[in-house]
Amino acid sequence: MSQRTQVGIVGCGPAGLFLAHLLHRAGIESVILENRSREAVESTIRAGVLEHWVTDLMREMGLGARMDREAHIHSGITLQYGPNRFHLDVTELTGGKQVTVYAQHEVLCDLIAGRLADGGTIHFEVTGTAFHDVESEAPRIAFRHKDGTPDELLCDYVVAADGFHGPGRKAIPEAIRQEYNKTYPFGWLGILAEAPISWHELIYARHEDGFALLSTRSPEIQRMYIQCDPADDIANWPDSRIWAELHKRLEIAGNWHLSEGRIFQKGIIPLRSFVCETMRHGRLFLAGDAAHIVPPTGAKGLNLAVADVLVLARALEDAILHHRTERLDAYPATALRRIWKAERFSWMMTTMLHVDEAESPFEHRIRMADLDFLSGSRNAQAAVAENYVGLPFDA
Ligand code: DHB
């Protein structure tokens, strides 16, 4: 068995889905292969902050209606260190830009529904996905359908939007892969709780016992994170301990109280920074987490994946419709300029806001000075705000 399509995409996450929609708008066919079930894709909890241009893009694609009804627009963030809390007015500092709090899995639900309504093909629960002949002009992706039937996608181009652990990056010979890696000695314990909103915007807090983040999903459901040991077992974190840490790290003596509620989801994730600069090999292109990981502080992961495929879709359009490959040849360099800036911002926010036990007393003082400077400098705040809402595309 085999099927033909112009662009074969592995991965039904933000990169794969936005790419399929952008290609469809340009009149280019694609097929998405995904090893998880549709239910798993649509329910996996990830971050939830969309840069301003991502929401514009969703609207432009006709996929913004539910987001516009249900999402929350934020015009600032609150930062906290020791006993100090300050407001960073993102909208005022960026000439009117805002961010939207709308969970990643809700974006995916809207994009999957939109793809299927457009007659697009997504094969869920495939196994054994393997890229072949990517150095030739006829790359293929072999896979097995859910029922075990072997199949193959014959393509003009193939895109690995299959995440950090997917087969895409590994299809590039290790000897030619340029990779950069940093792991952090801490992880995030994330929860979802049925609790009322405690504060009108997100709070990023550096406490002497570790970072904490207060975020939201809806007026009834809140999302919170605490810095923890990445190797810790979630079984060591009964709800009472989670609430005790959140109260301690987020509350400022005497003037504000965190509302509690039933915790219905919890898990621990490690933090890492990773870039594979070899984002192209023959007719195979990497996009999103397959090529880069940012630590979650600042919520750049989804936004960066969408930025990659905005560049890639335009380049594939030039190559497939107009037989011009300059943009495709430039894809890694173009995408990497934005990727490294997002890596820098995510690393900076992570380093400034987390407590690293291996840090020297000197470095500790520097972190506190970073926050003290940020609290009092409009210029420093403007730089954070510019990155937080999403850098312009020509930057
Ligand atoms: C969320 C996650 C983040 O990493 C962040 O910086 C802000 C919000 C969230 O899941 O809501």
CSV table of C-alpha atoms and ligand atoms in Angstrom, one decimal:
chain,number,residue,atom,x,y,z
A,1,MET,CA,0.0,0.0,0.0
A,2,SER,CA,1.1,3.6,-0.6
A,3,GLN,CA,-0.3,7.1,-0.8
A,4,ARG,CA,1.0,10.2,-2.5
A,5,THR,CA,1.0,13.6,-1.0
A,6,GLN,CA,3.1,16.8,-1.6
A,7,VAL,CA,4.2,17.2,2.1
A,8,GLY,CA,4.3,14.4,4.5
A,9,ILE,CA,4.2,15.6,8.1
A,10,VAL,CA,5.0,13.5,11.2
A,11,GLY,CA,3.4,14.9,14.4
A,12,CYS,CA,0.0,16.4,15.1
A,13,GLY,CA,1.2,19.0,17.6
A,14,PRO,CA,1.3,22.8,17.0
A,15,ALA,CA,4.0,22.7,14.4
A,16,GLY,CA,2.4,19.9,12.3
A,17,LEU,CA,-1.1,21.3,12.5
A,18,PHE,CA,-0.3,24.9,11.8
A,19,LEU,CA,1.9,23.8,8.8
A,20,ALA,CA,-0.9,21.6,7.4
A,21,HIS,CA,-3.3,24.6,7.6
A,22,LEU,CA,-0.8,27.1,6.1
A,23,LEU,CA,-0.1,24.7,3.2
A,24,HIS,CA,-3.8,24.0,2.6
A,25,ARG,CA,-4.3,27.8,2.3
A,26,ALA,CA,-1.6,27.9,-0.4
A,27,GLY,CA,-3.2,25.0,-2.3
A,28,ILE,CA,-0.6,22.4,-1.2
A,29,GLU,CA,-1.7,18.9,0.0
A,30,SER,CA,-0.3,17.3,3.1
A,31,VAL,CA,-0.9,14.3,5.3
A,32,ILE,CA,-0.2,14.2,9.1
A,33,LEU,CA,0.9,11.0,10.8
A,34,GLU,CA,0.6,10.9,14.6
A,35,ASN,CA,1.5,8.0,17.0
A,36,ARG,CA,-0.9,9.1,19.8
A,37,SER,CA,-4.7,8.9,19.7
A,38,ARG,CA,-6.8,11.9,18.9
A,39,GLU,CA,-8.1,11.9,22.5
A,40,ALA,CA,-4.5,11.8,23.9
A,41,VAL,CA,-3.5,14.8,21.6
A,42,GLU,CA,-6.6,16.7,22.6
A,43,SER,CA,-6.2,16.2,26.4
A,44,THR,CA,-2.4,16.4,27.1
A,45,ILE,CA,-1.8,19.4,29.4
A,46,ARG,CA,0.9,21.8,28.2
A,47,ALA,CA,1.4,25.5,28.5
A,48,GLY,CA,-1.1,28.1,27.6
A,49,VAL,CA,0.2,31.6,26.6
A,50,LEU,CA,-0.1,32.6,23.0
A,51,GLU,CA,1.9,35.5,21.5
A,52,HIS,CA,-0.2,38.2,19.9
A,53,TRP,CA,0.5,37.2,16.3
A,54,VAL,CA,-0.4,33.5,16.9
A,55,THR,CA,-3.9,34.6,17.9
A,56,ASP,CA,-4.1,36.8,14.8
A,57,LEU,CA,-3.0,33.8,12.7
A,58,MET,CA,-5.7,31.6,14.2
A,59,ARG,CA,-8.3,34.2,13.4
A,60,GLU,CA,-7.0,34.7,9.8
A,61,MET,CA,-7.3,30.9,9.3
A,62,GLY,CA,-10.9,31.0,10.4
A,63,LEU,CA,-10.0,29.1,13.6
A,64,GLY,CA,-10.3,31.8,16.2
A,65,ALA,CA,-14.0,31.7,17.1
A,66,ARG,CA,-13.8,29.5,20.2
A,67,MET,CA,-10.6,31.1,21.4
A,68,ASP,CA,-12.3,34.5,21.1
A,69,ARG,CA,-15.2,33.3,23.2
A,70,GLU,CA,-13.3,31.4,25.9
A,71,ALA,CA,-9.7,32.7,26.1
A,72,HIS,CA,-8.4,35.4,28.4
A,73,ILE,CA,-6.5,38.4,27.2
A,74,HIS,CA,-3.7,39.6,29.5
A,75,SER,CA,-2.1,43.0,29.3
A,76,GLY,CA,0.6,42.5,32.0
A,77,ILE,CA,2.4,40.1,34.3
A,78,THR,CA,3.3,40.3,38.0
A,79,LEU,CA,6.8,39.5,39.1
A,80,GLN,CA,7.8,38.8,42.7
A,81,TYR,CA,11.1,38.3,44.6
A,82,GLY,CA,11.5,38.1,48.4
A,83,PRO,CA,8.9,40.5,49.8
A,84,ASN,CA,8.7,42.6,46.6
A,85,ARG,CA,5.9,42.4,44.0
A,86,PHE,CA,5.7,44.5,40.9
A,87,HIS,CA,3.6,44.8,37.8
A,88,LEU,CA,5.0,44.7,34.3
A,89,ASP,CA,2.6,46.5,32.0
A,90,VAL,CA,3.2,44.5,28.8
A,91,THR,CA,0.6,46.3,26.7
A,92,GLU,CA,1.8,49.8,27.7
A,93,LEU,CA,5.4,48.8,27.1
A,94,THR,CA,4.9,47.2,23.7
A,95,GLY,CA,2.6,49.9,22.1
A,96,GLY,CA,-0.6,48.0,22.7
A,97,LYS,CA,0.3,44.3,22.3
A,98,GLN,CA,-1.3,41.6,24.5
A,99,VAL,CA,-1.0,37.8,25.2
A,100,THR,CA,-3.8,35.3,25.3
A,101,VAL,CA,-4.1,32.6,27.9
A,102,TYR,CA,-5.6,29.6,26.0
A,103,ALA,CA,-4.4,26.1,26.7
A,104,GLN,CA,-2.3,24.4,24.0
A,105,HIS,CA,-4.6,21.4,23.9
A,106,GLU,CA,-7.5,23.7,23.1
A,107,VAL,CA,-5.6,25.2,20.2
A,108,LEU,CA,-4.9,21.6,19.0
A,109,CYS,CA,-8.7,20.7,19.3
A,110,ASP,CA,-9.6,23.7,17.1
A,111,LEU,CA,-6.9,23.0,14.5
A,112,ILE,CA,-7.7,19.3,14.3
A,113,ALA,CA,-11.4,20.0,13.8
A,114,GLY,CA,-10.5,22.6,11.2
A,115,ARG,CA,-8.3,20.2,9.3
A,116,LEU,CA,-10.9,17.5,9.2
A,117,ALA,CA,-13.6,20.0,8.2
A,118,ASP,CA,-11.3,21.0,5.3
A,119,GLY,CA,-11.1,17.4,4.1
A,120,GLY,CA,-7.5,17.0,5.4
A,121,THR,CA,-6.0,13.6,6.4
A,122,ILE,CA,-4.6,12.9,9.8
A,123,HIS,CA,-3.7,9.2,10.6
A,124,PHE,CA,-3.7,8.8,14.4
A,125,GLU,CA,-2.2,5.9,16.4
A,126,VAL,CA,0.3,5.0,13.7
A,127,THR,CA,3.3,2.9,14.6
A,128,GLY,CA,6.8,2.3,13.2
A,129,THR,CA,7.1,5.7,11.5
A,130,ALA,CA,10.4,5.8,9.6
A,131,PHE,CA,11.8,8.4,7.1
A,132,HIS,CA,13.4,7.0,4.0
A,133,ASP,CA,15.3,8.4,1.0
A,134,VAL,CA,15.3,11.9,2.4
A,135,GLU,CA,18.4,12.7,0.4
A,136,SER,CA,16.6,11.9,-2.8
A,137,GLU,CA,13.9,13.8,-4.7
A,138,ALA,CA,11.3,11.2,-3.6
A,139,PRO,CA,11.4,11.0,0.2
A,140,ARG,CA,9.1,8.4,1.8
A,141,ILE,CA,7.6,7.9,5.2
A,142,ALA,CA,6.8,4.2,6.1
A,143,PHE,CA,4.3,3.5,8.9
A,144,ARG,CA,1.7,1.1,10.1
A,145,HIS,CA,-1.9,2.0,10.6
A,146,LYS,CA,-3.6,1.5,13.9
A,147,ASP,CA,-4.8,-2.0,12.8
A,148,GLY,CA,-1.3,-3.0,11.9
A,149,THR,CA,-1.6,-2.6,8.1
A,150,PRO,CA,1.7,-1.3,6.6
A,151,ASP,CA,1.6,1.8,4.5
A,152,GLU,CA,3.8,4.4,3.0
A,153,LEU,CA,3.6,8.2,2.2
A,154,LEU,CA,5.4,9.1,-1.1
A,155,CYS,CA,6.2,12.8,-0.8
A,156,ASP,CA,7.9,15.8,-2.4
A,157,TYR,CA,9.1,17.0,1.0
A,158,VAL,CA,8.9,15.5,4.5
A,159,VAL,CA,8.6,17.5,7.8
A,160,ALA,CA,9.5,16.1,11.2
A,161,ALA,CA,7.2,18.0,13.6
A,162,ASP,CA,7.4,14.9,15.9
A,163,GLY,CA,8.7,16.4,19.1
A,164,PHE,CA,12.0,15.9,21.0
A,165,HIS,CA,11.7,12.1,21.1
A,166,GLY,CA,10.4,11.5,17.6
A,167,PRO,CA,12.2,9.7,14.8
A,168,GLY,CA,12.7,12.9,12.6
A,169,ARG,CA,15.9,14.3,14.1
A,170,LYS,CA,17.4,10.9,14.4
A,171,ALA,CA,17.0,10.4,10.6
A,172,ILE,CA,19.8,13.0,10.2
A,173,PRO,CA,23.1,11.3,10.6
A,174,GLU,CA,24.5,12.0,14.1
A,175,ALA,CA,27.9,12.9,12.7
A,176,ILE,CA,26.5,16.0,10.8
A,177,ARG,CA,24.0,17.1,13.5
A,178,GLN,CA,25.0,20.3,15.3
A,179,GLU,CA,23.3,20.2,18.7
A,180,TYR,CA,23.5,22.4,21.7
A,181,ASN,CA,22.1,21.2,25.1
A,182,LYS,CA,21.7,22.5,28.6
A,183,THR,CA,19.9,20.7,31.4
A,184,TYR,CA,18.8,22.5,34.5
A,185,PRO,CA,19.1,21.0,38.0
A,186,PHE,CA,15.3,21.5,38.6
A,187,GLY,CA,11.9,20.6,37.3
A,188,TRP,CA,8.4,22.0,37.5
A,189,LEU,CA,5.6,20.3,39.3
A,190,GLY,CA,2.4,21.5,37.6
A,191,ILE,CA,-1.2,21.3,38.8
A,192,LEU,CA,-4.7,22.0,37.6
A,193,ALA,CA,-7.1,22.9,40.4
A,194,GLU,CA,-10.8,23.7,40.5
A,195,ALA,CA,-10.3,27.0,42.2
A,196,PRO,CA,-11.4,30.6,41.7
A,197,ILE,CA,-9.0,33.1,40.2
A,198,SER,CA,-6.7,34.5,42.9
A,199,TRP,CA,-5.1,37.3,41.0
A,200,HIS,CA,-6.0,39.2,37.8
A,201,GLU,CA,-2.7,38.3,36.0
A,202,LEU,CA,0.0,35.6,36.0
A,203,ILE,CA,2.5,35.8,38.9
A,204,TYR,CA,6.1,34.7,38.3
A,205,ALA,CA,7.7,34.4,41.8
A,206,ARG,CA,11.3,33.8,42.9
A,207,HIS,CA,11.2,32.6,46.5
A,208,GLU,CA,14.2,31.5,48.5
A,209,ASP,CA,12.8,27.9,48.5
A,210,GLY,CA,12.3,28.0,44.7
A,211,PHE,CA,10.2,29.4,41.8
A,212,ALA,CA,6.4,29.4,41.7
A,213,LEU,CA,4.0,30.4,38.9
A,214,LEU,CA,0.4,31.2,39.2
A,215,SER,CA,-1.5,30.9,35.9
A,216,THR,CA,-5.1,30.4,34.9
A,217,ARG,CA,-7.3,28.4,32.5
A,218,SER,CA,-10.8,29.7,33.2
A,219,PRO,CA,-12.7,31.5,36.0
A,220,GLU,CA,-13.1,28.1,37.6
A,221,ILE,CA,-9.8,26.3,36.8
A,222,GLN,CA,-6.3,27.5,37.8
A,223,ARG,CA,-2.9,26.3,36.6
A,224,MET,CA,0.1,26.5,39.0
A,225,TYR,CA,3.7,25.3,39.0
A,226,ILE,CA,6.4,24.9,41.6
A,227,GLN,CA,10.1,24.4,41.2
A,228,CYS,CA,11.1,20.9,42.4
A,229,ASP,CA,13.7,18.2,41.9
A,230,PRO,CA,13.2,16.9,38.4
A,231,ALA,CA,13.8,13.3,39.6
A,232,ASP,CA,11.2,13.6,42.4
A,233,ASP,CA,8.3,11.2,42.5
A,234,ILE,CA,4.9,12.9,42.3
A,235,ALA,CA,3.8,10.4,45.1
A,236,ASN,CA,6.0,12.6,47.4
A,237,TRP,CA,3.7,15.5,46.8
A,238,PRO,CA,0.3,15.1,48.5
A,239,ASP,CA,-2.1,18.0,47.8
A,240,SER,CA,-1.5,19.4,51.3
A,241,ARG,CA,2.3,19.7,50.6
A,242,ILE,CA,1.6,21.4,47.2
A,243,TRP,CA,-0.7,24.0,48.7
A,244,ALA,CA,1.7,24.7,51.6
A,245,GLU,CA,4.5,25.3,49.1
A,246,LEU,CA,2.3,27.5,46.8
A,247,HIS,CA,1.1,29.6,49.8
A,248,LYS,CA,4.6,30.1,51.0
A,249,ARG,CA,6.1,30.9,47.6
A,250,LEU,CA,3.3,33.1,46.2
A,251,GLU,CA,1.9,35.0,49.1
A,252,ILE,CA,3.2,38.3,50.2
A,253,ALA,CA,2.8,38.9,53.9
A,254,GLY,CA,-0.5,40.4,54.9
A,255,ASN,CA,-1.8,41.6,51.5
A,256,TRP,CA,-3.0,38.7,49.4
A,257,HIS,CA,-4.3,35.2,49.7
A,258,LEU,CA,-4.1,32.3,47.3
A,259,SER,CA,-7.4,30.5,46.8
A,260,GLU,CA,-7.4,26.7,47.0
A,261,GLY,CA,-9.5,24.0,45.3
A,262,ARG,CA,-9.6,20.4,44.3
A,263,ILE,CA,-6.4,19.4,42.5
A,264,PHE,CA,-7.4,17.2,39.5
A,265,GLN,CA,-4.2,16.9,37.6
A,266,LYS,CA,-0.5,16.9,38.6
A,267,GLY,CA,2.8,16.0,37.1
A,268,ILE,CA,6.5,16.8,37.1
A,269,ILE,CA,8.5,17.9,34.0
A,270,PRO,CA,12.3,18.4,33.7
A,271,LEU,CA,13.6,21.7,32.3
A,272,ARG,CA,16.1,21.8,29.4
A,273,SER,CA,17.3,24.0,26.6
A,274,PHE,CA,18.2,22.3,23.4
A,275,VAL,CA,18.8,23.4,19.8
A,276,CYS,CA,19.6,21.2,16.8
A,277,GLU,CA,20.9,23.6,14.2
A,278,THR,CA,20.8,21.0,11.5
A,279,MET,CA,17.1,21.6,10.7
A,280,ARG,CA,17.4,20.3,7.1
A,281,HIS,CA,18.8,17.2,5.6
A,282,GLY,CA,18.0,16.7,1.9
A,283,ARG,CA,14.2,17.0,1.7
A,284,LEU,CA,13.6,16.4,5.4
A,285,PHE,CA,12.9,19.5,7.5
A,286,LEU,CA,12.7,19.7,11.3
A,287,ALA,CA,10.2,22.0,13.0
A,288,GLY,CA,9.1,22.7,16.6
A,289,ASP,CA,10.3,20.5,19.5
A,290,ALA,CA,12.0,18.1,17.0
A,291,ALA,CA,14.6,20.9,16.6
A,292,HIS,CA,14.5,22.8,19.8
A,293,ILE,CA,13.3,22.8,23.4
A,294,VAL,CA,13.0,25.8,25.7
A,295,PRO,CA,12.5,25.6,29.5
A,296,PRO,CA,8.8,26.6,30.1
A,297,THR,CA,9.4,29.9,31.9
A,298,GLY,CA,7.9,32.5,29.6
A,299,ALA,CA,5.9,29.9,27.6
A,300,LYS,CA,7.7,30.2,24.3
A,301,GLY,CA,7.5,26.5,23.2
A,302,LEU,CA,4.3,26.5,21.2
A,303,ASN,CA,4.9,30.0,19.9
A,304,LEU,CA,8.3,29.1,18.6
A,305,ALA,CA,6.9,26.0,16.9
A,306,VAL,CA,4.4,28.1,15.0
A,307,ALA,CA,7.0,30.6,14.0
A,308,ASP,CA,9.1,27.8,12.5
A,309,VAL,CA,6.3,26.6,10.3
A,310,LEU,CA,5.3,30.1,9.2
A,311,VAL,CA,8.8,30.4,7.7
A,312,LEU,CA,8.7,26.8,6.4
A,313,ALA,CA,5.2,27.0,4.8
A,314,ARG,CA,6.2,30.0,2.8
A,315,ALA,CA,9.5,28.3,1.7
A,316,LEU,CA,7.7,25.1,0.7
A,317,GLU,CA,5.1,27.2,-1.2
A,318,ASP,CA,7.9,28.8,-3.2
A,319,ALA,CA,9.6,25.5,-3.9
A,320,ILE,CA,6.5,23.5,-4.8
A,321,LEU,CA,4.4,26.1,-6.6
A,322,HIS,CA,7.2,28.3,-8.2
A,323,HIS,CA,10.2,25.9,-8.3
A,324,ARG,CA,12.3,28.5,-6.3
A,325,THR,CA,14.3,27.0,-3.5
A,326,GLU,CA,16.1,30.1,-2.0
A,327,ARG,CA,13.7,30.3,0.9
A,328,LEU,CA,13.9,26.6,1.6
A,329,ASP,CA,17.7,26.7,1.5
A,330,ALA,CA,17.5,29.6,4.0
A,331,TYR,CA,15.0,28.0,6.3
A,332,PRO,CA,17.4,26.8,9.0
A,333,ALA,CA,19.2,30.2,9.1
A,334,THR,CA,16.0,32.2,9.1
A,335,ALA,CA,14.3,30.1,11.8
A,336,LEU,CA,17.4,29.9,14.0
A,337,ARG,CA,17.6,33.7,14.4
A,338,ARG,CA,14.3,33.6,16.2
A,339,ILE,CA,15.0,30.3,17.9
A,340,TRP,CA,18.2,31.5,19.6
A,341,LYS,CA,16.4,34.7,20.8
A,342,ALA,CA,13.7,32.6,22.3
A,343,GLU,CA,16.3,30.3,23.8
A,344,ARG,CA,18.0,33.3,25.3
A,345,PHE,CA,14.8,34.8,26.8
A,346,SER,CA,13.6,31.4,28.2
A,347,TRP,CA,17.1,30.8,29.7
A,348,MET,CA,17.2,34.3,31.2
A,349,MET,CA,13.8,34.1,32.8
A,350,THR,CA,14.6,30.6,34.1
A,351,THR,CA,17.9,31.6,35.5
A,352,MET,CA,16.6,34.8,37.1
A,353,LEU,CA,13.6,33.2,38.7
A,354,HIS,CA,14.8,29.8,39.9
A,355,VAL,CA,16.9,28.9,42.9
A,356,ASP,CA,20.0,26.8,42.0
A,357,GLU,CA,21.6,25.2,45.0
A,358,ALA,CA,24.9,25.0,43.1
A,359,GLU,CA,24.8,28.8,42.5
A,360,SER,CA,27.5,30.7,44.3
A,361,PRO,CA,26.6,33.5,46.8
A,362,PHE,CA,27.9,35.9,44.2
A,363,GLU,CA,25.6,34.6,41.5
A,364,HIS,CA,22.7,34.6,43.9
A,365,ARG,CA,23.2,38.3,44.6
A,366,ILE,CA,23.4,38.9,40.8
A,367,ARG,CA,20.0,37.2,40.3
A,368,MET,CA,18.5,39.4,43.0
A,369,ALA,CA,20.0,42.5,41.4
A,370,ASP,CA,18.5,41.4,38.0
A,371,LEU,CA,15.1,41.4,39.6
A,372,ASP,CA,15.7,44.7,41.5
A,373,PHE,CA,16.9,46.3,38.3
A,374,LEU,CA,13.9,45.0,36.4
A,375,SER,CA,11.5,46.3,39.0
A,376,GLY,CA,12.8,49.8,38.7
A,377,SER,CA,13.8,50.2,35.1
A,378,ARG,CA,11.4,50.9,32.3
A,379,ASN,CA,14.0,50.0,29.7
A,380,ALA,CA,14.6,46.6,31.3
A,381,GLN,CA,10.8,46.0,31.6
A,382,ALA,CA,10.3,47.0,27.9
A,383,ALA,CA,12.9,44.3,26.8
A,384,VAL,CA,11.1,41.6,28.8
A,385,ALA,CA,7.7,42.8,27.5
A,386,GLU,CA,8.9,42.8,23.9
A,387,ASN,CA,10.0,39.2,24.2
A,388,TYR,CA,6.9,38.1,26.2
A,389,VAL,CA,4.4,39.2,23.6
A,390,GLY,CA,6.5,37.8,20.7
A,391,LEU,CA,9.4,39.4,18.8
A,392,PRO,CA,8.6,40.9,15.4
A,393,PHE,CA,9.3,38.6,12.5
A,394,ASP,CA,12.1,40.7,11.0
A,395,ALA,CA,14.0,40.9,14.3
B,1,DHB,C1,1.9,28.8,31.7
B,1,DHB,C2,3.1,28.2,31.4
B,1,DHB,C3,4.2,28.9,31.4
B,1,DHB,O1,5.4,28.3,31.1
B,1,DHB,C4,4.2,30.3,31.5
B,1,DHB,O2,5.4,30.9,31.5
B,1,DHB,C5,3.0,30.9,31.8
B,1,DHB,C6,1.9,30.2,31.9
B,1,DHB,C7,0.6,28.1,31.8
B,1,DHB,O3,0.6,26.8,31.6
B,1,DHB,O4,-0.4,28.7,32.0
